[in-house]
Amino acid sequence: MTIEKMLTQQVLEAVKACYGVELTEKDVQLQETRKEFAGDLTVVVFPFTRYSRKSPEETAKELGEYLKQNIEEVETYNVIKGFLNVVISAAYWIEVLNEVAREEKYGYAKEPSGKTYMIEYSSPNTNKPLHLGHIRNNFLGWSVSEIQKANGHHVIMVNLVNDRGIHICKSMIAWEKFANGATPESTGTKGDHFVGDYYVRFDKEYKAQTKELMEKGMTEEEAKKQAPILLEAQEMLRKWEAGDEKTVALWRKMNDWVLKGFEETYKMMGITFDKVYFESETYKKGRDLVLKGLADGVLYRKDTGSVWADLTGDGLDHKLLLRDDGTSVYMTQDIGTAYDRFNEFNMDQEIYVVGNEQNYHFQVLSLVCKKLGFDWADKIKHLSYGMVELPEGKMKSREGTVVDADDLIAEMIHTARTTSEELGKLDGYSEEEAEDVYRKVALGALKYFILKVDPKKTMMFNPKESIDFNGNTGPFIQYTYTRIRSVLRKAEEAGIQIVPGDIHTGLTEKEQNLIRFIAKLPAVVKEAGDNYSPALLGNYAYDLAKEFNQFYHDYSILKEENEQVRNLRLLLAQQCSVAIRSAMGMLGIEMPERM
């Protein structure tokens, strides 16, 4: 039971005893006591004055006195302008610490919730490598999945690979025209980067052709539609959907190059999936459902042949579902994919981790699915997140001005290696052991910098800031963890055993603050789950690390002469490391033993 829940029940008991009124938990308002006043939690007593028929100050004193006399956990109290500040006894906090130490997986739900969540993230296109924007998506999706697991939910982590469509055909046409048979193997290039280069090459040629047509008298709009290379890509898409063998063979070959490259990047990032879906396998189901909706009169067809949904009654516009030539759009395949997933898994919620530029898309997806008669349409949730920007501006895949995920991770590992070598902290480690630490620090820096920001906010990414060993960074938290582990190793080497429940001593203010911080973890995990926000856990880990460092600066641990106090501080340090490791683990961040 949390301190908040415990005190809430005690306040209800006090109100009943003093004023003969039975209230519920929602009638009790608690706040953390402000730092300038003595106390752990503050009770807002103004709502109780209607029952006491006394001033807020008198009411607070009566309730405070009852708590002090009748509740053993309450040591004392004070009243500030009608607010009741309650001081909880040291014995209670020590027992909290002991209980935490006995838990096998502290911060995790003790029982399964019985709910199933499917979380889709990553969703790359097979015409380019993963970039910085995908990094936020992957880290956010993986972390939200782990947080929901920690809250007791069954989670299915899935990826939908966008492996069909006009953008894929653009890379294919460019490769046919300009590659001269080159392959990733013949050029020594990672497969996704190789194919991405031809996507950029297409755009370069497309712009040149558009300019040439405009010089011949076409308007810009006409030129963009009539550029020969675009028309070729559109024809290739029609051939692909018609099952043309040569087109499908080229598509499969180039997709295989990209998917092999993706696997390497995912492995480096520590990203996994329970199931991978491919748009090429789901879009037909979507098309069938759209045609059924058309036959049922739910959708309508224009004279040109395209199929649409009328959403004006829902405050939106008309949404295209099939083009004039019968080919599918993103919405079509999303309908088919959602249909297959809910039939297979019957989830309580399907969560799409996709950038905020797609807010409209997912609003429409839910509405169209509802129009088609699917009762699961309301279970669709879009976890919308802000874009990642660089100091020099936005990234553009077509122009090749992106920060590739592979390049960024390599740069981060190089920086971690350089920093660590300068500090000389890994002397005595083998090269393999040192490289493992560099990787953990680099990815810890990257993941923490991305995830500490509220998902809804657009963020500016600065690699140099992220890997700083001071301030609100992953390496700072990892370093604090390694500091604690070093103390615990020395205690073990000295034969000192830490036994929960065998500690009876007073507490300093900093010791009590640390226990309070540790005790907050389950509530933070729940809040992070309810809000789909890893940032709450990231900030918790940072605040706890900062609090421990202040404690470590002010108090001796191993050199403390009083055995009870020493053992208390060792148990505190141990549980700080457990809480930090749990919180950071839910962000996908590994904790090195040395740095």
Coordinates of C-alpha atoms in Angstrom, one line a residue:
M1 CA 0.0 0.0 0.0
T2 CA 1.3 3.4 -0.9
I3 CA 1.8 6.2 1.7
E4 CA -0.9 8.2 -0.1
K5 CA -3.5 5.4 0.1
M6 CA -2.6 4.6 3.7
L7 CA -2.9 8.2 4.8
T8 CA -6.2 8.7 2.8
Q9 CA -7.7 5.8 4.7
Q10 CA -6.5 7.2 8.0
V11 CA -8.0 10.6 7.2
L12 CA -11.3 9.0 6.4
E13 CA -11.1 7.2 9.8
A14 CA -10.3 10.5 11.6
V15 CA -13.3 12.4 9.9
K16 CA -15.7 9.6 10.9
A17 CA -14.4 9.5 14.5
C18 CA -14.4 13.3 14.9
Y19 CA -17.5 14.3 13.0
G20 CA -19.5 11.1 12.5
V21 CA -19.4 11.3 8.7
E22 CA -18.5 8.5 6.4
L23 CA -16.7 9.8 3.2
T24 CA -15.0 8.1 0.3
E25 CA -11.4 8.3 -1.0
K26 CA -12.3 10.8 -3.6
D27 CA -13.3 13.3 -0.8
V28 CA -9.7 13.3 0.5
Q29 CA -7.2 15.7 -1.2
L30 CA -3.5 15.0 -0.6
Q31 CA -0.4 16.9 -1.7
E32 CA 3.3 16.5 -1.2
T33 CA 4.3 18.8 1.6
R34 CA 6.1 21.9 0.4
K35 CA 9.8 21.8 1.1
E36 CA 9.8 24.9 3.4
F37 CA 7.4 23.1 5.8
A38 CA 7.9 20.0 8.0
G39 CA 5.9 17.0 6.8
D40 CA 5.6 14.2 4.3
L41 CA 2.0 14.7 3.0
T42 CA -0.4 17.6 3.3
V43 CA -4.1 17.2 3.8
V44 CA -6.4 19.8 2.3
V45 CA -9.0 20.3 5.1
F46 CA -11.3 22.9 3.7
P47 CA -13.8 20.3 2.3
F48 CA -14.2 19.0 5.9
T49 CA -15.2 22.3 7.5
R50 CA -18.9 21.7 6.4
Y51 CA -18.9 18.7 8.8
S52 CA -16.8 20.2 11.6
R53 CA -18.6 23.6 11.5
K54 CA -15.2 25.1 12.6
S55 CA -12.5 27.1 10.9
P56 CA -10.0 25.3 8.6
E57 CA -7.2 25.8 11.3
E58 CA -9.3 24.3 14.1
T59 CA -10.5 21.4 11.8
A60 CA -6.9 20.7 10.8
K61 CA -5.8 20.6 14.5
E62 CA -8.6 18.2 15.5
L63 CA -7.8 15.8 12.6
G64 CA -4.1 16.1 13.2
E65 CA -4.4 15.4 16.9
Y66 CA -6.6 12.3 16.2
L67 CA -4.1 11.0 13.7
K68 CA -1.2 11.5 16.1
Q69 CA -3.0 9.8 19.0
N70 CA -4.5 6.9 17.1
I71 CA -2.4 6.1 14.1
E72 CA 1.0 4.7 14.9
E73 CA 2.5 5.7 11.5
V74 CA 1.9 9.4 12.2
E75 CA 4.6 10.9 14.3
T76 CA 3.4 14.4 14.5
Y77 CA 1.7 17.2 12.5
N78 CA 1.6 21.0 12.0
V79 CA -1.0 23.3 10.6
I80 CA -0.2 26.1 8.1
K81 CA -3.2 28.3 7.2
G82 CA -5.7 25.4 7.3
F83 CA -3.5 22.8 5.6
L84 CA -2.6 19.8 7.7
N85 CA 1.0 18.7 7.2
V86 CA 1.5 15.1 8.4
V87 CA 4.9 13.8 9.5
I88 CA 5.2 10.0 9.0
S89 CA 7.4 8.0 11.5
A90 CA 10.9 6.8 10.6
A91 CA 9.7 3.2 11.6
Y92 CA 7.1 3.3 8.8
W93 CA 9.6 4.4 6.2
I94 CA 12.1 1.7 7.2
E95 CA 9.4 -0.9 6.9
V96 CA 8.5 0.5 3.4
L97 CA 12.2 0.1 2.5
N98 CA 12.2 -3.5 3.9
E99 CA 9.0 -4.3 1.9
V100 CA 10.5 -2.9 -1.3
A101 CA 13.7 -5.0 -0.8
R102 CA 11.6 -8.2 -0.4
E103 CA 9.8 -7.7 -3.8
E104 CA 11.3 -9.7 -6.6
K105 CA 10.3 -7.3 -9.4
Y106 CA 9.7 -3.9 -7.7
G107 CA 7.6 -1.5 -9.7
Y108 CA 5.9 -4.2 -11.7
A109 CA 2.3 -5.2 -11.3
K110 CA 1.8 -8.2 -9.0
E111 CA -1.1 -9.7 -10.9
P112 CA -2.0 -9.7 -14.7
S113 CA -4.7 -7.2 -15.7
G114 CA -6.4 -9.6 -18.1
K115 CA -6.2 -7.0 -20.9
T116 CA -4.5 -7.4 -24.2
Y117 CA -2.9 -4.4 -26.0
M118 CA -1.4 -4.5 -29.5
I119 CA 1.2 -1.8 -30.1
E120 CA 2.3 -1.1 -33.7
Y121 CA 5.5 0.9 -34.1
S122 CA 8.4 1.4 -36.5
S123 CA 6.3 1.0 -39.7
P124 CA 9.2 1.8 -42.1
N125 CA 9.0 2.1 -45.9
T126 CA 11.2 -0.3 -47.9
N127 CA 12.5 2.5 -50.1
K128 CA 14.9 4.1 -47.6
P129 CA 16.9 3.4 -44.4
L130 CA 15.6 4.1 -40.9
H131 CA 16.4 7.7 -39.9
L132 CA 16.2 9.9 -36.8
G133 CA 12.4 10.1 -37.0
H134 CA 12.2 6.3 -37.0
I135 CA 14.5 6.3 -33.9
R136 CA 11.9 8.2 -31.8
N137 CA 9.1 6.0 -33.1
N138 CA 11.0 2.8 -32.4
F139 CA 12.2 3.8 -28.9
L140 CA 8.8 5.2 -28.0
G141 CA 6.9 2.1 -29.2
W142 CA 9.2 -0.3 -27.5
S143 CA 9.2 1.6 -24.2
V144 CA 5.4 2.1 -24.2
S145 CA 5.1 -1.7 -24.7
E146 CA 7.4 -2.5 -21.8
I147 CA 5.6 0.0 -19.6
Q148 CA 2.2 -1.6 -20.4
K149 CA 3.7 -5.1 -19.6
A150 CA 4.9 -3.7 -16.3
N151 CA 1.3 -2.7 -15.6
G152 CA 0.2 -6.3 -16.0
H153 CA -1.2 -6.1 -19.5
H154 CA -0.5 -8.7 -22.2
V155 CA 1.2 -6.8 -25.0
I156 CA 1.7 -7.8 -28.7
M157 CA 4.4 -5.7 -30.3
V158 CA 4.0 -5.5 -34.0
N159 CA 5.6 -3.8 -37.0
L160 CA 3.8 -3.0 -40.3
V161 CA 6.3 -2.8 -43.1
N162 CA 5.1 -0.5 -45.9
D163 CA 6.5 -2.5 -48.8
R164 CA 4.2 -1.5 -51.6
G165 CA 3.0 1.7 -53.2
I166 CA 4.3 4.4 -55.5
H167 CA 7.2 5.4 -53.3
I168 CA 8.6 1.8 -53.6
C169 CA 8.2 1.9 -57.4
K170 CA 10.2 5.1 -57.5
S171 CA 13.2 3.3 -56.1
M172 CA 12.6 0.4 -58.4
I173 CA 12.4 2.6 -61.6
A174 CA 15.6 4.5 -60.6
W175 CA 17.5 1.3 -60.0
E176 CA 16.4 -0.1 -63.4
K177 CA 17.5 3.1 -65.1
F178 CA 20.7 4.0 -63.3
A179 CA 22.2 1.0 -61.4
N180 CA 23.7 -0.9 -64.3
G181 CA 23.1 -4.1 -62.3
A182 CA 24.8 -2.9 -59.1
T183 CA 23.8 -4.6 -55.8
P184 CA 24.5 -4.0 -52.1
E185 CA 27.1 -6.8 -52.3
S186 CA 28.9 -5.5 -55.4
T187 CA 29.1 -2.0 -53.9
G188 CA 29.7 -2.9 -50.3
T189 CA 26.7 -1.0 -49.2
K190 CA 24.1 -1.9 -46.5
G191 CA 20.9 -2.9 -48.3
D192 CA 18.5 -0.3 -47.0
H193 CA 21.1 2.5 -47.7
F194 CA 21.6 1.1 -51.2
V195 CA 17.9 1.2 -52.1
G196 CA 17.5 4.6 -50.4
D197 CA 20.1 6.1 -52.7
Y198 CA 17.9 5.2 -55.7
Y199 CA 14.9 6.9 -54.0
V200 CA 17.0 10.1 -53.8
R201 CA 18.2 9.5 -57.4
F202 CA 14.6 9.3 -58.6
D203 CA 13.7 12.6 -57.0
K204 CA 16.8 14.3 -58.7
E205 CA 15.7 13.0 -62.1
Y206 CA 12.1 13.9 -61.5
K207 CA 12.9 17.5 -60.7
A208 CA 15.2 17.7 -63.7
Q209 CA 12.4 16.4 -66.0
T210 CA 9.8 18.7 -64.4
K211 CA 12.0 21.7 -65.0
E212 CA 12.6 20.7 -68.6
L213 CA 8.8 20.4 -69.2
M214 CA 8.2 23.8 -67.7
E215 CA 10.8 25.3 -70.0
K216 CA 8.8 23.8 -72.9
G217 CA 5.7 25.8 -71.8
M218 CA 3.9 23.5 -69.2
T219 CA 2.7 24.9 -65.9
E220 CA 4.4 23.5 -62.8
E221 CA 1.4 21.5 -61.9
E222 CA 1.1 20.0 -65.4
A223 CA 4.9 19.3 -65.5
K224 CA 4.8 17.4 -62.2
K225 CA 2.1 15.2 -63.4
Q226 CA 3.6 14.5 -66.9
A227 CA 7.2 13.9 -66.0
P228 CA 8.1 10.7 -67.8
I229 CA 9.8 9.0 -64.9
L230 CA 6.8 9.6 -62.7
L231 CA 4.5 8.1 -65.3
E232 CA 6.8 5.1 -65.5
A233 CA 6.6 4.6 -61.7
Q234 CA 2.8 4.8 -61.8
E235 CA 2.7 2.2 -64.6
M236 CA 5.0 0.0 -62.6
L237 CA 2.6 0.2 -59.6
R238 CA -0.3 -0.9 -61.8
K239 CA 1.8 -3.8 -63.1
W240 CA 2.8 -4.8 -59.6
E241 CA -0.9 -4.8 -58.4
A242 CA -1.8 -6.9 -61.5
G243 CA 0.9 -9.5 -60.5
D244 CA 3.3 -8.9 -63.4
E245 CA 6.1 -11.5 -62.9
K246 CA 9.0 -9.3 -63.9
T247 CA 7.8 -6.4 -61.7
V248 CA 7.1 -8.6 -58.7
A249 CA 10.5 -10.3 -59.0
L250 CA 12.3 -6.9 -59.0
W251 CA 10.2 -5.7 -56.1
R252 CA 10.9 -8.8 -54.0
K253 CA 14.7 -8.6 -54.7
M254 CA 14.9 -4.9 -53.7
N255 CA 12.7 -5.4 -50.6
D256 CA 14.9 -8.3 -49.4
W257 CA 17.9 -6.0 -49.6
V258 CA 16.1 -3.4 -47.5
L259 CA 14.7 -5.9 -44.9
K260 CA 18.1 -7.4 -44.3
G261 CA 19.5 -3.9 -43.6
F262 CA 16.5 -3.2 -41.2
E263 CA 17.3 -6.3 -39.2
E264 CA 20.8 -5.1 -38.5
T265 CA 19.6 -1.7 -37.4
Y266 CA 16.9 -3.1 -35.2
K267 CA 19.4 -5.5 -33.5
M268 CA 21.8 -2.6 -32.8
M269 CA 18.9 -0.5 -31.3
G270 CA 17.7 -3.4 -29.2
I271 CA 14.2 -3.3 -30.9
T272 CA 12.1 -6.5 -31.2
F273 CA 8.6 -7.4 -32.5
D274 CA 6.3 -10.3 -31.7
K275 CA 4.9 -10.2 -35.3
V276 CA 5.7 -8.4 -38.5
Y277 CA 3.0 -7.5 -41.0
F278 CA 3.6 -6.5 -44.6
E279 CA 1.3 -4.1 -46.4
S280 CA 1.7 -6.2 -49.6
E281 CA -0.1 -9.0 -47.7
T282 CA -2.9 -6.9 -46.2
Y283 CA -4.0 -4.3 -48.8
K284 CA -6.1 -6.8 -50.7
K285 CA -8.2 -7.5 -47.6
G286 CA -8.7 -3.7 -47.2
R287 CA -9.8 -3.5 -50.9
D288 CA -12.3 -6.3 -50.4
L289 CA -13.8 -4.6 -47.4
V290 CA -14.0 -1.3 -49.2
L291 CA -15.8 -2.9 -52.1
K292 CA -18.2 -4.6 -49.7
G293 CA -18.9 -1.2 -48.1
L294 CA -19.6 0.1 -51.6
A295 CA -22.0 -2.7 -52.3
D296 CA -23.7 -2.1 -49.0
G297 CA -24.2 1.6 -49.8
V298 CA -22.0 2.8 -46.9
L299 CA -19.4 4.2 -49.4
Y300 CA -19.8 5.7 -52.9
R301 CA -18.1 5.7 -56.3
K302 CA -17.4 8.8 -58.3
D303 CA -17.9 8.9 -62.1
T304 CA -14.1 8.6 -62.5
G305 CA -14.2 5.2 -60.8
S306 CA -12.6 6.1 -57.5
V307 CA -14.3 5.0 -54.2
W308 CA -14.9 7.4 -51.3
A309 CA -16.3 7.7 -47.8
D310 CA -18.5 10.7 -46.9
L311 CA -17.4 11.8 -43.5
T312 CA -19.1 15.3 -43.6
G313 CA -21.6 14.1 -41.0
D314 CA -18.7 13.6 -38.6
G315 CA -17.3 17.1 -39.2
L316 CA -14.7 15.9 -41.7
D317 CA -14.5 15.8 -45.5
H318 CA -14.7 13.1 -48.2
K319 CA -11.9 10.4 -48.0
L320 CA -10.5 8.5 -50.9
L321 CA -10.3 4.7 -50.4
L322 CA -9.6 3.4 -53.9
R323 CA -8.1 5.4 -56.8
D324 CA -9.6 5.8 -60.3
D325 CA -7.6 2.8 -61.5
G326 CA -8.6 0.7 -58.6
T327 CA -5.3 0.8 -56.8
S328 CA -5.2 1.1 -53.0
V329 CA -4.2 3.9 -50.7
Y330 CA -2.7 3.8 -47.2
M331 CA -6.1 3.9 -45.6
T332 CA -7.3 0.9 -47.6
Q333 CA -4.5 -1.3 -46.3
D334 CA -4.9 0.0 -42.7
I335 CA -8.5 -1.1 -42.8
G336 CA -7.5 -4.6 -43.9
T337 CA -4.7 -4.9 -41.4
A338 CA -6.9 -3.8 -38.5
Y339 CA -9.6 -6.2 -39.6
D340 CA -7.2 -9.1 -39.6
R341 CA -5.6 -8.2 -36.3
F342 CA -8.9 -7.9 -34.3
N343 CA -10.1 -11.1 -35.8
E344 CA -6.9 -12.9 -34.8
F345 CA -6.2 -11.4 -31.3
N346 CA -9.5 -9.7 -30.1
M347 CA -7.4 -6.9 -28.4
D348 CA -8.8 -4.5 -25.8
Q349 CA -6.9 -1.8 -27.6
E350 CA -4.8 -1.3 -30.7
I351 CA -2.3 1.5 -30.3
Y352 CA -0.6 3.0 -33.4
V353 CA 2.7 4.8 -32.6
V354 CA 2.8 7.3 -35.5
G355 CA 3.8 10.9 -35.8
N356 CA 1.3 13.8 -35.3
E357 CA 1.2 14.6 -39.0
Q358 CA -1.0 11.5 -39.2
N359 CA -3.6 12.6 -36.7
Y360 CA -6.3 13.1 -39.4
H361 CA -5.5 9.7 -40.9
F362 CA -6.2 7.8 -37.7
Q363 CA -9.3 9.8 -36.9
V364 CA -10.6 8.8 -40.4
L365 CA -9.5 5.1 -39.9
S366 CA -11.7 4.8 -36.8
L367 CA -14.7 6.5 -38.5
V368 CA -14.5 4.5 -41.7
C369 CA -14.2 1.2 -39.7
K370 CA -17.2 2.3 -37.7
K371 CA -19.2 3.0 -40.9
L372 CA -18.2 -0.5 -42.2
G373 CA -19.9 -1.9 -39.1
F374 CA -16.9 -3.1 -37.0
D375 CA -17.6 -2.9 -33.3
W376 CA -13.8 -2.7 -32.6
A377 CA -13.5 0.7 -34.3
D378 CA -13.5 2.5 -30.9
K379 CA -10.6 0.4 -29.7
I380 CA -8.2 2.1 -32.2
K381 CA -5.9 4.6 -30.5
H382 CA -3.3 6.8 -32.1
L383 CA -0.3 7.5 -29.9
S384 CA 0.6 10.7 -31.6
Y385 CA 4.1 12.1 -31.1
G386 CA 5.9 15.2 -32.2
M387 CA 8.6 15.4 -34.8
V388 CA 12.3 15.3 -34.2
E389 CA 14.1 18.3 -35.5
L390 CA 17.8 19.2 -35.8
P391 CA 19.5 22.5 -35.1
E392 CA 19.8 23.0 -38.9
G393 CA 16.1 22.2 -39.6
K394 CA 13.8 19.4 -40.8
M395 CA 15.0 16.3 -42.6
K396 CA 13.8 15.4 -46.1
S397 CA 14.2 11.8 -47.3
R398 CA 13.6 12.6 -51.0
E399 CA 16.5 15.1 -51.0
G400 CA 18.8 12.8 -48.9
T401 CA 19.0 15.3 -46.1
V402 CA 18.3 12.9 -43.3
V403 CA 20.2 11.7 -40.3
D404 CA 20.4 7.9 -40.8
A405 CA 19.8 5.8 -37.8
D406 CA 23.0 3.7 -38.5
D407 CA 25.2 6.8 -38.9
L408 CA 23.8 8.4 -35.7
I409 CA 24.3 5.3 -33.6
A410 CA 27.9 4.8 -34.9
E411 CA 28.6 8.5 -34.1
M412 CA 27.2 8.1 -30.6
I413 CA 29.3 5.0 -29.9
H414 CA 32.4 6.8 -31.2
T415 CA 31.7 9.7 -28.8
A416 CA 31.1 7.3 -25.9
R417 CA 34.4 5.6 -26.6
T418 CA 36.3 8.9 -26.9
T419 CA 34.8 10.2 -23.7
S420 CA 35.4 7.0 -21.7
E421 CA 39.0 6.7 -22.9
E422 CA 39.7 10.3 -21.8
L423 CA 38.3 9.5 -18.3
G424 CA 40.3 6.2 -18.2
K425 CA 37.4 4.5 -16.4
L426 CA 37.7 1.2 -18.2
D427 CA 41.3 0.4 -17.6
G428 CA 41.7 -3.4 -17.2
Y429 CA 38.7 -4.2 -19.3
S430 CA 39.2 -6.4 -22.4
E431 CA 38.4 -4.7 -25.8
E432 CA 35.2 -6.7 -26.0
E433 CA 34.1 -5.7 -22.5
A434 CA 34.9 -2.0 -23.2
E435 CA 33.0 -2.0 -26.5
D436 CA 29.9 -3.4 -24.7
V437 CA 30.1 -0.5 -22.3
Y438 CA 30.5 2.0 -25.1
R439 CA 27.4 0.6 -26.8
K440 CA 25.4 0.7 -23.6
V441 CA 26.4 4.3 -22.9
A442 CA 25.8 5.5 -26.5
L443 CA 22.4 3.9 -26.8
G444 CA 21.5 4.9 -23.2
A445 CA 22.3 8.5 -24.1
L446 CA 20.3 8.4 -27.3
K447 CA 17.3 6.6 -25.9
Y448 CA 17.1 8.8 -22.8
F449 CA 17.5 12.0 -24.7
I450 CA 14.6 11.0 -27.0
L451 CA 12.3 9.5 -24.3
K452 CA 12.7 12.1 -21.6
V453 CA 10.7 14.5 -23.7
D454 CA 6.9 14.3 -23.5
P455 CA 5.9 12.3 -26.7
K456 CA 3.4 15.0 -27.7
K457 CA 6.1 17.6 -28.0
T458 CA 8.3 18.3 -31.0
M459 CA 11.9 18.0 -29.9
M460 CA 15.2 19.3 -30.9
F461 CA 17.9 16.6 -31.0
N462 CA 21.5 17.5 -30.1
P463 CA 23.9 14.5 -30.1
K464 CA 26.6 16.3 -28.0
E465 CA 24.1 17.3 -25.3
S466 CA 22.7 13.8 -25.1
I467 CA 26.0 12.1 -24.2
D468 CA 27.1 14.6 -21.5
F469 CA 28.0 12.8 -18.3
N470 CA 26.5 15.7 -16.3
G471 CA 22.9 17.0 -16.2
N472 CA 19.7 15.3 -17.2
T473 CA 21.2 12.7 -19.5
G474 CA 21.3 8.9 -19.8
P475 CA 25.1 8.7 -19.0
F476 CA 24.6 10.7 -15.8
I477 CA 22.0 8.2 -14.6
Q478 CA 24.1 5.2 -15.7
Y479 CA 27.1 6.7 -13.9
T480 CA 25.1 7.0 -10.7
Y481 CA 24.1 3.4 -11.1
T482 CA 27.7 2.2 -11.5
R483 CA 28.7 4.3 -8.5
I484 CA 26.1 2.4 -6.4
R485 CA 27.2 -0.9 -7.8
S486 CA 30.8 -0.2 -6.9
V487 CA 29.8 0.5 -3.3
L488 CA 27.8 -2.7 -3.1
R489 CA 30.7 -4.7 -4.6
K490 CA 33.0 -3.4 -2.0
A491 CA 30.5 -4.3 0.8
E492 CA 30.3 -7.8 -0.6
E493 CA 34.1 -8.1 -0.8
A494 CA 34.2 -7.0 2.9
G495 CA 31.7 -9.7 3.8
I496 CA 28.9 -7.3 4.7
Q497 CA 25.5 -8.9 4.2
I498 CA 22.4 -6.7 3.6
V499 CA 19.4 -8.3 5.3
P500 CA 16.0 -6.6 4.8
G501 CA 14.0 -6.5 8.1
D502 CA 17.0 -6.5 10.3
I503 CA 17.4 -2.8 10.5
H504 CA 16.2 -0.6 13.4
T505 CA 17.5 2.9 13.5
G506 CA 16.4 6.5 13.0
L507 CA 16.5 8.3 9.7
T508 CA 18.0 11.6 8.5
E509 CA 16.0 13.8 6.2
K510 CA 17.9 12.7 3.1
E511 CA 17.6 9.0 4.0
Q512 CA 13.8 9.5 4.4
N513 CA 13.6 11.4 1.1
L514 CA 15.4 8.6 -0.7
I515 CA 13.0 6.0 0.6
R516 CA 10.0 8.2 -0.5
F517 CA 11.6 8.4 -3.9
I518 CA 12.0 4.7 -4.2
A519 CA 8.5 4.1 -2.9
K520 CA 7.0 6.2 -5.7
L521 CA 8.1 3.9 -8.5
P522 CA 4.9 1.8 -8.8
A523 CA 2.8 4.9 -8.9
V524 CA 5.0 6.4 -11.6
V525 CA 4.9 3.2 -13.7
K526 CA 1.1 3.3 -13.5
E527 CA 0.9 7.0 -14.5
A528 CA 3.4 6.3 -17.4
G529 CA 1.1 3.5 -18.5
D530 CA -2.1 5.5 -18.3
N531 CA -0.5 8.4 -20.2
Y532 CA 1.6 6.4 -22.6
S533 CA 4.5 8.5 -21.5
P534 CA 8.0 7.0 -21.0
A535 CA 9.1 10.6 -20.1
L536 CA 7.6 10.2 -16.6
L537 CA 9.9 7.2 -15.9
G538 CA 12.9 9.0 -17.4
N539 CA 12.4 12.0 -15.2
Y540 CA 11.8 9.7 -12.2
A541 CA 15.1 8.0 -12.8
Y542 CA 16.9 11.3 -13.1
D543 CA 15.4 12.7 -10.0
L544 CA 16.2 9.6 -8.0
A545 CA 19.8 9.6 -9.3
K546 CA 20.2 13.2 -8.4
E547 CA 18.8 12.6 -4.9
F548 CA 21.2 9.7 -4.4
N549 CA 24.2 11.7 -5.4
Q550 CA 23.3 14.4 -2.9
F551 CA 23.0 11.8 -0.2
Y552 CA 26.3 10.1 -1.3
H553 CA 28.0 13.5 -1.1
D554 CA 26.7 14.2 2.4
Y555 CA 26.9 10.8 4.1
S556 CA 29.4 8.0 4.4
I557 CA 28.2 4.5 3.7
L558 CA 30.9 1.9 4.1
K559 CA 32.9 4.0 6.5
E560 CA 29.9 4.6 8.8
E561 CA 30.9 3.2 12.2
N562 CA 27.3 2.5 13.5
E563 CA 26.5 -1.0 12.0
Q564 CA 22.8 -0.4 11.9
V565 CA 23.2 2.9 10.1
R566 CA 25.7 1.5 7.7
N567 CA 23.4 -1.4 6.8
L568 CA 20.5 0.9 6.4
R569 CA 22.5 3.0 3.9
L570 CA 23.6 -0.1 2.0
L571 CA 20.0 -1.3 1.7
L572 CA 19.0 2.2 0.6
A573 CA 21.8 2.2 -2.0
Q574 CA 20.8 -1.3 -3.2
Q575 CA 17.2 -0.4 -3.6
C576 CA 18.1 2.9 -5.4
S577 CA 20.0 0.8 -7.9
V578 CA 17.1 -1.6 -8.3
A579 CA 14.6 1.3 -8.9
I580 CA 16.9 3.1 -11.3
R581 CA 17.5 -0.2 -13.3
S582 CA 13.8 -0.9 -13.4
A583 CA 12.8 2.5 -14.6
M584 CA 15.6 2.7 -17.2
G585 CA 14.9 -0.9 -18.3
M586 CA 11.4 0.1 -19.2
L587 CA 13.0 2.7 -21.5
G588 CA 15.1 0.0 -23.1
I589 CA 18.3 1.3 -21.5
E590 CA 20.9 -1.2 -20.3
M591 CA 22.9 -0.4 -17.2
P592 CA 26.6 -1.1 -17.2
E593 CA 28.4 -2.3 -14.1
R594 CA 31.3 0.1 -14.7
M595 CA 31.8 3.2 -16.8

